[in-house]
Amino acid sequence: MDFEYRQQGSSILISWPDGQTNNYPFIWLRDNCQCPACFHPSTHERLLFTADIDPDITALSVTGGADEITLHWDEAGGHESHFTGEWLYHNSTAAPKGGTVRESAVLWTAESLHEIPTFDYMEVAGDEAGMLRWCAALRAFGIARIRDVPRADGTVVAFAEQVGYVHDTIYDRLHNVYSDPNAYNLASTSEELKPHTDMPNYFSPPGVQLLHFIDNEAEGGETTLVDGYACALQLKEEDPAAYEILASTDVGFRLASSKGDIIGQSPLIELNNRGFISTIRYSNQLMLPLLIPGEEVKGFYDAYRTFSRLLNSADNLVKFKTRSGDMIATHNHRVLHGRAEFKPASGARHLQLAYLDFDLVMSRLRQQQVAEIGADWSVERFY
Ligand code: OGA
Ligand code: ZN
Ligand code: ZN
């Protein structure tokens, strides 16, 4: 990729054909020298110890052609770094684009989501291209449904292992959901479950929930789904102060089973340091008493009420009867799921559940991108 460059102080300024100019400070260029002495040629991991770079490092000379640049460093023994335009462009020092959620997320409401992205089991489980389409739907919408999944015990775990590997929790790896008189959590009763994310009691909740409806014949028990990112942004728009409270107040959650007793706390709307929403944690049934100064309590409840109204509003929530043999996947850091109350005596209702890391879904898509482009360094970092 052609570019023009000039030195300005301790930086190289590069102007790209698209009009954009980026600033590449010498210390950044020295740190990212791609030579085999600085980056291990087979692992592509850094050998150079970044903290050893002279903070005032300068180049003795900068030479270049139309699409590459070579810097000779002023350091003991000398050192030369070579960069192509393409590499510099893809690893530009431009500030990441602004925004409120990851770029690849397509936000939805009950109206804008015309239908749930739906796949046939054989299309996804039997074919790599189908698996990638499923991953892409999950990345974009945070939900994907698979139809005609074999209604056999353990299929959900086998599927998770086809995507990658299971994310274990204090549930059994293959977790059964049915109405159980000795239930240790509300999901294993026949009560309504308002929209929630699973396992908010972990500091790192599993990123994907896979829910396999082996039998869903009982009366009631309709599935509900809602886009937590979209609702959080509606809250930000409608009541910025409430958004700020939910993004900054730690809330504790607890869930215990025979395998463990896990407590974690985090804001309900977790932001990363660019202000992007990274993780929604919301589970009315698992929330612990708030440990915040008394004078802040009312403000929190007001904000919680407003957010909860958005999450439960018919404008945002989709509600439908899931068929026996369906498998619903949700991005559990984003989309909340729930179910209506059901009548256990009216028919069989048996679900099996397993979790995955969302990183695995992204990894599948990234591997595909690298295979298509053939250049390891050009993968998108933020999406
Ligand atoms: C759960 C859950 C939904 C359902 O087990 O976490 O939300 O339809 N179940 O039973
Ligand atoms: Zn080097
Ligand atoms: Zn759940």
Tab-separated table of C-alpha atoms and ligand atoms in Angstrom:
chain	number	residue	atom	x	y	z
A	1	MET	CA	0.000	0.000	0.000
A	2	ASP	CA	1.575	3.298	-1.099
A	3	PHE	CA	2.012	6.132	1.373
A	4	GLU	CA	3.910	9.325	2.004
A	5	TYR	CA	5.968	9.836	5.120
A	6	ARG	CA	7.863	12.510	6.916
A	7	GLN	CA	9.630	12.770	10.214
A	8	GLN	CA	8.232	15.061	12.864
A	9	GLY	CA	10.191	15.152	16.118
A	10	SER	CA	10.425	11.599	17.423
A	11	SER	CA	7.650	10.273	15.161
A	12	ILE	CA	7.061	9.310	11.571
A	13	LEU	CA	3.873	10.745	10.120
A	14	ILE	CA	2.341	8.624	7.417
A	15	SER	CA	-0.340	9.840	5.016
A	16	TRP	CA	-2.423	7.110	3.429
A	17	PRO	CA	-4.181	7.238	0.060
A	18	ASP	CA	-7.547	7.451	1.884
A	19	GLY	CA	-6.476	10.823	3.314
A	20	GLN	CA	-5.885	9.578	6.820
A	21	THR	CA	-2.609	10.476	8.548
A	22	ASN	CA	-1.211	8.457	11.431
A	23	ASN	CA	1.546	9.208	13.849
A	24	TYR	CA	4.044	6.397	14.525
A	25	PRO	CA	6.356	7.329	17.419
A	26	PHE	CA	9.880	5.890	17.275
A	27	ILE	CA	9.406	3.934	20.493
A	28	TRP	CA	6.327	2.255	19.006
A	29	LEU	CA	8.167	1.422	15.775
A	30	ARG	CA	11.187	0.075	17.656
A	31	ASP	CA	8.938	-2.056	19.883
A	32	ASN	CA	7.176	-3.529	16.870
A	33	CYS	CA	10.272	-4.301	14.809
A	34	GLN	CA	9.266	-7.465	12.972
A	35	CYS	CA	12.765	-8.855	12.474
A	36	PRO	CA	13.552	-12.400	13.679
A	37	ALA	CA	15.690	-11.050	16.512
A	38	CYS	CA	12.741	-9.031	17.854
A	39	PHE	CA	9.849	-11.406	17.096
A	40	HIS	CA	10.397	-15.136	17.230
A	41	PRO	CA	10.073	-16.316	13.644
A	42	SER	CA	7.895	-19.334	14.348
A	43	THR	CA	5.857	-18.304	17.405
A	44	HIS	CA	5.426	-14.648	16.304
A	45	GLU	CA	5.798	-13.686	19.933
A	46	ARG	CA	7.927	-10.779	21.074
A	47	LEU	CA	11.531	-11.510	22.043
A	48	LEU	CA	12.498	-7.882	22.516
A	49	PHE	CA	11.891	-6.773	26.097
A	50	THR	CA	9.800	-3.650	25.647
A	51	ALA	CA	10.828	-2.036	28.913
A	52	ASP	CA	14.494	-2.094	27.826
A	53	ILE	CA	13.908	0.247	24.868
A	54	ASP	CA	15.550	3.630	25.368
A	55	PRO	CA	12.613	6.006	25.906
A	56	ASP	CA	14.407	8.594	23.758
A	57	ILE	CA	15.291	6.219	20.945
A	58	THR	CA	15.826	7.938	17.607
A	59	ALA	CA	16.451	6.813	14.075
A	60	LEU	CA	19.797	7.694	12.460
A	61	SER	CA	18.135	7.409	9.095
A	62	VAL	CA	14.731	6.752	7.646
A	63	THR	CA	14.611	5.543	4.085
A	64	GLY	CA	11.699	4.307	2.112
A	65	GLY	CA	10.097	3.479	-1.164
A	66	ALA	CA	6.481	4.056	-2.105
A	67	ASP	CA	5.152	1.258	0.081
A	68	GLU	CA	7.827	0.435	2.647
A	69	ILE	CA	10.081	2.096	5.135
A	70	THR	CA	13.394	1.207	6.813
A	71	LEU	CA	14.679	2.738	10.016
A	72	HIS	CA	18.271	2.523	11.282
A	73	TRP	CA	18.201	2.930	15.002
A	74	ASP	CA	20.648	4.886	17.092
A	75	GLU	CA	21.436	2.089	19.512
A	76	ALA	CA	24.491	0.123	20.614
A	77	GLY	CA	25.399	-2.383	17.913
A	78	GLY	CA	22.917	-0.775	15.519
A	79	HIS	CA	19.594	-2.226	14.493
A	80	GLU	CA	17.417	-1.975	11.437
A	81	SER	CA	13.629	-2.253	11.229
A	82	HIS	CA	11.660	-2.703	8.083
A	83	PHE	CA	7.919	-2.181	7.690
A	84	THR	CA	5.576	-2.546	4.753
A	85	GLY	CA	2.804	-0.039	4.186
A	86	GLU	CA	0.224	-2.743	4.522
A	87	TRP	CA	1.484	-3.784	7.946
A	88	LEU	CA	1.602	-0.182	9.176
A	89	TYR	CA	-1.861	0.543	7.836
A	90	HIS	CA	-3.433	-2.471	9.530
A	91	ASN	CA	-1.640	-1.769	12.785
A	92	SER	CA	-2.187	1.958	12.707
A	93	THR	CA	-1.833	4.045	15.803
A	94	ALA	CA	-5.190	5.712	15.109
A	95	ALA	CA	-7.497	5.855	18.089
A	96	PRO	CA	-10.051	3.044	17.955
A	97	LYS	CA	-13.330	4.149	16.477
A	98	GLY	CA	-15.773	5.557	18.949
A	99	GLY	CA	-18.971	3.747	19.727
A	100	THR	CA	-20.989	2.179	22.439
A	101	VAL	CA	-20.813	-1.554	21.738
A	102	ARG	CA	-18.554	-3.767	19.669
A	103	GLU	CA	-18.743	-2.827	16.009
A	104	SER	CA	-20.047	-6.187	14.850
A	105	ALA	CA	-23.111	-6.120	17.124
A	106	VAL	CA	-26.388	-5.511	15.295
A	107	LEU	CA	-28.687	-4.174	17.969
A	108	TRP	CA	-32.298	-5.296	17.892
A	109	THR	CA	-35.717	-4.717	19.378
A	110	ALA	CA	-38.815	-6.902	19.115
A	111	GLU	CA	-39.801	-4.972	16.011
A	112	SER	CA	-36.457	-4.763	14.252
A	113	LEU	CA	-35.654	-8.433	14.779
A	114	HIS	CA	-37.804	-9.821	12.019
A	115	GLU	CA	-36.912	-13.364	12.896
A	116	ILE	CA	-34.500	-15.223	15.066
A	117	PRO	CA	-31.495	-16.343	12.993
A	118	THR	CA	-32.341	-20.002	12.490
A	119	PHE	CA	-30.282	-22.892	11.193
A	120	ASP	CA	-30.817	-26.539	10.539
A	121	TYR	CA	-28.798	-28.923	12.689
A	122	MET	CA	-27.173	-30.639	9.728
A	123	GLU	CA	-26.274	-27.282	8.216
A	124	VAL	CA	-24.301	-26.306	11.324
A	125	ALA	CA	-23.076	-29.566	12.839
A	126	GLY	CA	-22.205	-31.252	9.585
A	127	ASP	CA	-20.548	-28.454	7.690
A	128	GLU	CA	-17.795	-25.944	8.495
A	129	ALA	CA	-19.365	-23.191	6.384
A	130	GLY	CA	-22.661	-23.631	8.246
A	131	MET	CA	-20.849	-23.533	11.587
A	132	LEU	CA	-19.282	-20.209	10.556
A	133	ARG	CA	-22.680	-18.789	9.584
A	134	TRP	CA	-23.968	-19.782	13.027
A	135	CYS	CA	-20.950	-18.073	14.661
A	136	ALA	CA	-21.507	-14.955	12.556
A	137	ALA	CA	-25.182	-14.789	13.618
A	138	LEU	CA	-24.203	-15.120	17.250
A	139	ARG	CA	-21.609	-12.376	16.842
A	140	ALA	CA	-24.073	-10.033	15.146
A	141	PHE	CA	-27.342	-10.669	17.003
A	142	GLY	CA	-26.238	-12.468	20.154
A	143	ILE	CA	-28.786	-15.196	19.396
A	144	ALA	CA	-29.020	-18.165	17.067
A	145	ARG	CA	-31.463	-21.045	16.928
A	146	ILE	CA	-30.777	-24.504	15.585
A	147	ARG	CA	-33.721	-26.655	14.531
A	148	ASP	CA	-34.058	-30.443	14.436
A	149	VAL	CA	-31.249	-31.135	16.849
A	150	PRO	CA	-31.248	-34.850	17.795
A	151	ARG	CA	-33.219	-35.118	21.022
A	152	ALA	CA	-30.635	-37.432	22.557
A	153	ASP	CA	-29.027	-37.047	25.956
A	154	GLY	CA	-25.733	-35.126	25.788
A	155	THR	CA	-26.146	-33.653	22.317
A	156	VAL	CA	-25.598	-30.131	23.664
A	157	VAL	CA	-22.178	-31.056	25.055
A	158	ALA	CA	-21.212	-32.830	21.839
A	159	PHE	CA	-22.213	-29.694	19.940
A	160	ALA	CA	-20.243	-27.428	22.305
A	161	GLU	CA	-17.209	-29.620	21.707
A	162	GLN	CA	-17.700	-29.226	17.992
A	163	VAL	CA	-17.533	-25.476	18.377
A	164	GLY	CA	-14.547	-25.769	20.707
A	165	TYR	CA	-14.806	-26.909	24.300
A	166	VAL	CA	-17.231	-26.574	27.176
A	167	HIS	CA	-16.932	-23.776	29.729
A	168	ASP	CA	-17.505	-25.621	32.996
A	169	THR	CA	-19.299	-24.026	35.919
A	170	ILE	CA	-20.689	-25.227	39.244
A	171	TYR	CA	-23.486	-26.817	37.243
A	172	ASP	CA	-22.807	-30.251	35.836
A	173	ARG	CA	-21.059	-30.015	32.489
A	174	LEU	CA	-24.268	-31.386	31.009
A	175	HIS	CA	-26.831	-29.533	33.100
A	176	ASN	CA	-30.411	-30.795	33.131
A	177	VAL	CA	-33.259	-28.329	33.511
A	178	TYR	CA	-36.601	-29.730	34.616
A	179	SER	CA	-39.026	-29.111	37.397
A	180	ASP	CA	-37.416	-30.707	40.444
A	181	PRO	CA	-38.905	-30.613	43.957
A	182	ASN	CA	-35.362	-30.474	45.401
A	183	ALA	CA	-34.197	-27.704	43.069
A	184	TYR	CA	-31.278	-25.573	44.214
A	185	ASN	CA	-32.145	-22.807	41.801
A	186	LEU	CA	-35.248	-21.277	40.337
A	187	ALA	CA	-34.588	-22.548	36.799
A	188	SER	CA	-35.289	-26.071	38.051
A	189	THR	CA	-38.786	-25.200	39.246
A	190	SER	CA	-41.800	-24.408	37.097
A	191	GLU	CA	-41.770	-20.699	38.059
A	192	GLU	CA	-41.507	-17.882	35.570
A	193	LEU	CA	-37.914	-16.764	34.954
A	194	LYS	CA	-37.765	-13.124	34.019
A	195	PRO	CA	-35.091	-12.252	31.455
A	196	HIS	CA	-31.682	-12.805	32.993
A	197	THR	CA	-28.125	-13.625	32.126
A	198	ASP	CA	-26.737	-16.862	33.516
A	199	MET	CA	-23.949	-17.067	36.068
A	200	PRO	CA	-23.596	-13.340	36.831
A	201	ASN	CA	-22.114	-14.564	40.120
A	202	TYR	CA	-18.848	-15.293	38.318
A	203	PHE	CA	-16.310	-12.539	37.741
A	204	SER	CA	-16.100	-14.045	34.239
A	205	PRO	CA	-19.551	-15.344	33.326
A	206	PRO	CA	-19.606	-17.872	30.480
A	207	GLY	CA	-20.007	-16.062	27.177
A	208	VAL	CA	-22.460	-18.360	25.425
A	209	GLN	CA	-25.379	-20.341	26.782
A	210	LEU	CA	-26.548	-23.322	24.754
A	211	LEU	CA	-30.020	-24.479	25.700
A	212	HIS	CA	-31.226	-27.690	24.100
A	213	PHE	CA	-34.955	-28.293	24.337
A	214	ILE	CA	-35.184	-32.070	24.414
A	215	ASP	CA	-38.873	-31.964	25.394
A	216	ASN	CA	-40.909	-28.808	25.526
A	217	GLU	CA	-44.443	-30.181	25.569
A	218	ALA	CA	-45.709	-28.725	28.857
A	219	GLU	CA	-48.235	-25.935	28.743
A	220	GLY	CA	-46.545	-22.511	29.082
A	221	GLY	CA	-42.782	-22.106	29.405
A	222	GLU	CA	-42.505	-19.779	26.405
A	223	THR	CA	-38.975	-18.526	25.796
A	224	THR	CA	-38.193	-14.824	26.117
A	225	LEU	CA	-35.119	-13.089	24.678
A	226	VAL	CA	-34.030	-9.474	24.883
A	227	ASP	CA	-30.996	-7.571	23.625
A	228	GLY	CA	-29.332	-6.252	26.779
A	229	TYR	CA	-26.978	-3.968	24.812
A	230	ALA	CA	-29.908	-2.342	23.012
A	231	CYS	CA	-31.800	-1.841	26.278
A	232	ALA	CA	-28.746	-0.413	28.029
A	233	LEU	CA	-28.350	2.099	25.195
A	234	GLN	CA	-32.040	2.980	25.399
A	235	LEU	CA	-31.481	3.620	29.095
A	236	LYS	CA	-28.470	5.803	28.312
A	237	GLU	CA	-30.625	7.836	25.945
A	238	GLU	CA	-33.671	8.045	28.192
A	239	ASP	CA	-31.984	8.488	31.550
A	240	PRO	CA	-28.211	9.024	31.374
A	241	ALA	CA	-27.912	9.347	35.137
A	242	ALA	CA	-29.531	5.934	35.631
A	243	TYR	CA	-27.153	4.419	33.065
A	244	GLU	CA	-24.223	5.937	34.929
A	245	ILE	CA	-25.423	4.451	38.218
A	246	LEU	CA	-25.839	0.957	36.746
A	247	ALA	CA	-22.466	1.227	35.032
A	248	SER	CA	-20.674	2.176	38.236
A	249	THR	CA	-22.422	0.436	41.154
A	250	ASP	CA	-21.129	-2.980	42.135
A	251	VAL	CA	-23.872	-5.553	42.559
A	252	GLY	CA	-23.199	-8.935	44.131
A	253	PHE	CA	-24.631	-12.226	42.892
A	254	ARG	CA	-24.441	-15.668	44.430
A	255	LEU	CA	-25.171	-19.174	43.242
A	256	ALA	CA	-24.263	-22.334	45.100
A	257	SER	CA	-24.519	-25.985	44.140
A	258	SER	CA	-22.964	-29.138	45.543
A	259	LYS	CA	-19.905	-28.213	43.466
A	260	GLY	CA	-19.250	-24.763	44.828
A	261	ASP	CA	-20.479	-21.467	46.178
A	262	ILE	CA	-19.626	-18.602	43.850
A	263	ILE	CA	-19.988	-14.916	44.631
A	264	GLY	CA	-18.921	-12.130	42.321
A	265	GLN	CA	-19.688	-8.461	42.067
A	266	SER	CA	-19.723	-6.095	39.191
A	267	PRO	CA	-21.857	-3.294	37.792
A	268	LEU	CA	-24.949	-4.568	35.936
A	269	ILE	CA	-23.689	-2.697	32.881
A	270	GLU	CA	-19.962	-3.299	32.660
A	271	LEU	CA	-18.049	-0.910	30.421
A	272	ASN	CA	-14.555	-1.328	29.085
A	273	ASN	CA	-12.140	1.553	29.312
A	274	ARG	CA	-13.285	2.969	25.985
A	275	GLY	CA	-16.792	3.274	27.399
A	276	PHE	CA	-18.060	0.341	25.346
A	277	ILE	CA	-20.566	-1.966	26.970
A	278	SER	CA	-18.742	-5.234	27.442
A	279	THR	CA	-20.913	-7.339	29.740
A	280	ILE	CA	-24.451	-7.126	31.026
A	281	ARG	CA	-25.075	-9.015	34.250
A	282	TYR	CA	-28.682	-9.193	35.298
A	283	SER	CA	-30.429	-11.828	37.369
A	284	ASN	CA	-33.097	-10.643	39.718
A	285	GLN	CA	-33.188	-14.018	41.450
A	286	LEU	CA	-29.468	-14.151	42.296
A	287	MET	CA	-28.848	-10.553	43.379
A	288	LEU	CA	-27.402	-10.141	46.895
A	289	PRO	CA	-28.264	-7.266	49.239
A	290	LEU	CA	-26.651	-4.098	47.932
A	291	LEU	CA	-23.582	-3.002	49.836
A	292	ILE	CA	-23.623	0.696	49.044
A	293	PRO	CA	-23.992	3.850	51.140
A	294	GLY	CA	-27.593	4.272	52.306
A	295	GLU	CA	-27.984	7.604	50.534
A	296	GLU	CA	-27.242	5.949	47.165
A	297	VAL	CA	-29.798	3.176	47.559
A	298	LYS	CA	-32.864	4.967	46.260
A	299	GLY	CA	-31.004	6.134	43.147
A	300	PHE	CA	-29.929	2.578	42.416
A	301	TYR	CA	-33.468	1.188	42.772
A	302	ASP	CA	-34.831	3.928	40.515
A	303	ALA	CA	-32.223	3.090	37.863
A	304	TYR	CA	-32.832	-0.644	38.273
A	305	ARG	CA	-36.580	-0.151	37.837
A	306	THR	CA	-36.112	1.842	34.630
A	307	PHE	CA	-33.651	-0.681	33.149
A	308	SER	CA	-35.923	-3.575	34.168
A	309	ARG	CA	-38.906	-1.914	32.513
A	310	LEU	CA	-36.947	-1.652	29.263
A	311	LEU	CA	-35.771	-5.265	29.495
A	312	ASN	CA	-39.312	-6.512	30.062
A	313	SER	CA	-41.134	-4.225	27.661
A	314	ALA	CA	-43.006	-5.762	24.729
A	315	ASP	CA	-41.092	-3.357	22.482
A	316	ASN	CA	-37.832	-5.080	23.303
A	317	LEU	CA	-38.682	-8.616	24.323
A	318	VAL	CA	-39.399	-11.431	21.910
A	319	LYS	CA	-41.518	-14.269	23.250
A	320	PHE	CA	-42.200	-17.545	21.485
A	321	LYS	CA	-42.761	-21.209	22.121
A	322	THR	CA	-39.557	-23.088	21.507
A	323	ARG	CA	-40.063	-26.446	19.793
A	324	SER	CA	-38.800	-29.729	21.122
A	325	GLY	CA	-35.555	-30.355	19.256
A	326	ASP	CA	-34.500	-26.692	19.132
A	327	MET	CA	-31.221	-25.427	20.509
A	328	ILE	CA	-31.068	-21.759	21.434
A	329	ALA	CA	-27.690	-20.080	21.773
A	330	THR	CA	-27.340	-16.693	23.424
A	331	HIS	CA	-24.340	-14.412	23.851
A	332	ASN	CA	-24.628	-14.419	27.610
A	333	HIS	CA	-22.721	-11.155	28.049
A	334	ARG	CA	-25.341	-9.398	25.981
A	335	VAL	CA	-28.673	-11.154	25.485
A	336	LEU	CA	-30.950	-12.027	28.379
A	337	HIS	CA	-33.130	-15.111	28.232
A	338	GLY	CA	-36.117	-16.184	30.289
A	339	ARG	CA	-39.226	-18.316	30.260
A	340	ALA	CA	-42.857	-18.094	31.238
A	341	GLU	CA	-44.223	-20.205	34.054
A	342	PHE	CA	-45.220	-23.709	32.957
A	343	LYS	CA	-47.516	-26.480	34.123
A	344	PRO	CA	-45.298	-29.501	34.858
A	345	ALA	CA	-48.212	-31.973	34.955
A	346	SER	CA	-49.385	-30.971	31.468
A	347	GLY	CA	-46.503	-32.510	29.502
A	348	ALA	CA	-42.793	-33.234	29.469
A	349	ARG	CA	-40.335	-30.363	29.768
A	350	HIS	CA	-36.673	-31.299	29.794
A	351	LEU	CA	-33.824	-29.045	28.698
A	352	GLN	CA	-30.088	-29.628	28.667
A	353	LEU	CA	-27.643	-26.804	28.998
A	354	ALA	CA	-23.940	-26.247	28.430
A	355	TYR	CA	-21.783	-23.152	28.180
A	356	LEU	CA	-19.069	-21.967	25.834
A	357	ASP	CA	-16.706	-19.019	25.804
A	358	PHE	CA	-17.728	-16.297	23.362
A	359	ASP	CA	-14.001	-16.044	22.552
A	360	LEU	CA	-14.360	-19.397	20.811
A	361	VAL	CA	-17.037	-18.046	18.506
A	362	MET	CA	-14.837	-15.056	17.678
A	363	SER	CA	-11.850	-17.357	17.266
A	364	ARG	CA	-13.661	-19.436	14.647
A	365	LEU	CA	-14.450	-16.313	12.665
A	366	ARG	CA	-10.918	-14.957	13.050
A	367	GLN	CA	-9.363	-18.215	11.874
A	368	GLN	CA	-11.577	-18.032	8.837
A	369	GLN	CA	-10.528	-14.425	8.214
A	370	VAL	CA	-6.835	-15.328	8.463
A	371	ALA	CA	-7.342	-18.277	6.109
A	372	GLU	CA	-9.073	-16.015	3.589
A	373	ILE	CA	-6.626	-13.123	3.758
A	374	GLY	CA	-3.573	-15.293	4.322
A	375	ALA	CA	-1.925	-12.613	6.450
A	376	ASP	CA	-1.819	-13.187	10.148
A	377	TRP	CA	-1.286	-9.595	11.214
A	378	SER	CA	-4.215	-8.084	9.357
A	379	VAL	CA	-6.982	-9.594	11.517
A	380	GLU	CA	-9.362	-7.078	12.950
A	381	ARG	CA	-8.692	-6.460	16.603
A	382	PHE	CA	-11.922	-4.803	17.656
A	383	TYR	CA	-15.103	-6.475	16.581
B	1	OGA	C1	-31.909	-21.586	32.677
B	1	OGA	C2	-33.051	-20.983	31.974
B	1	OGA	C3	-34.940	-21.324	30.531
B	1	OGA	C4	-36.054	-22.307	30.361
B	1	OGA	O1	-31.960	-22.785	32.942
B	1	OGA	O2	-30.941	-20.859	32.938
B	1	OGA	O3	-33.095	-19.800	31.880
B	1	OGA	O4	-36.712	-22.208	29.326
B	1	OGA	N1	-33.975	-21.796	31.458
B	1	OGA	O5	-36.265	-23.135	31.228
B	2	ZN	ZN	14.397	-6.098	15.162
B	3	ZN	ZN	-31.027	-18.969	32.519
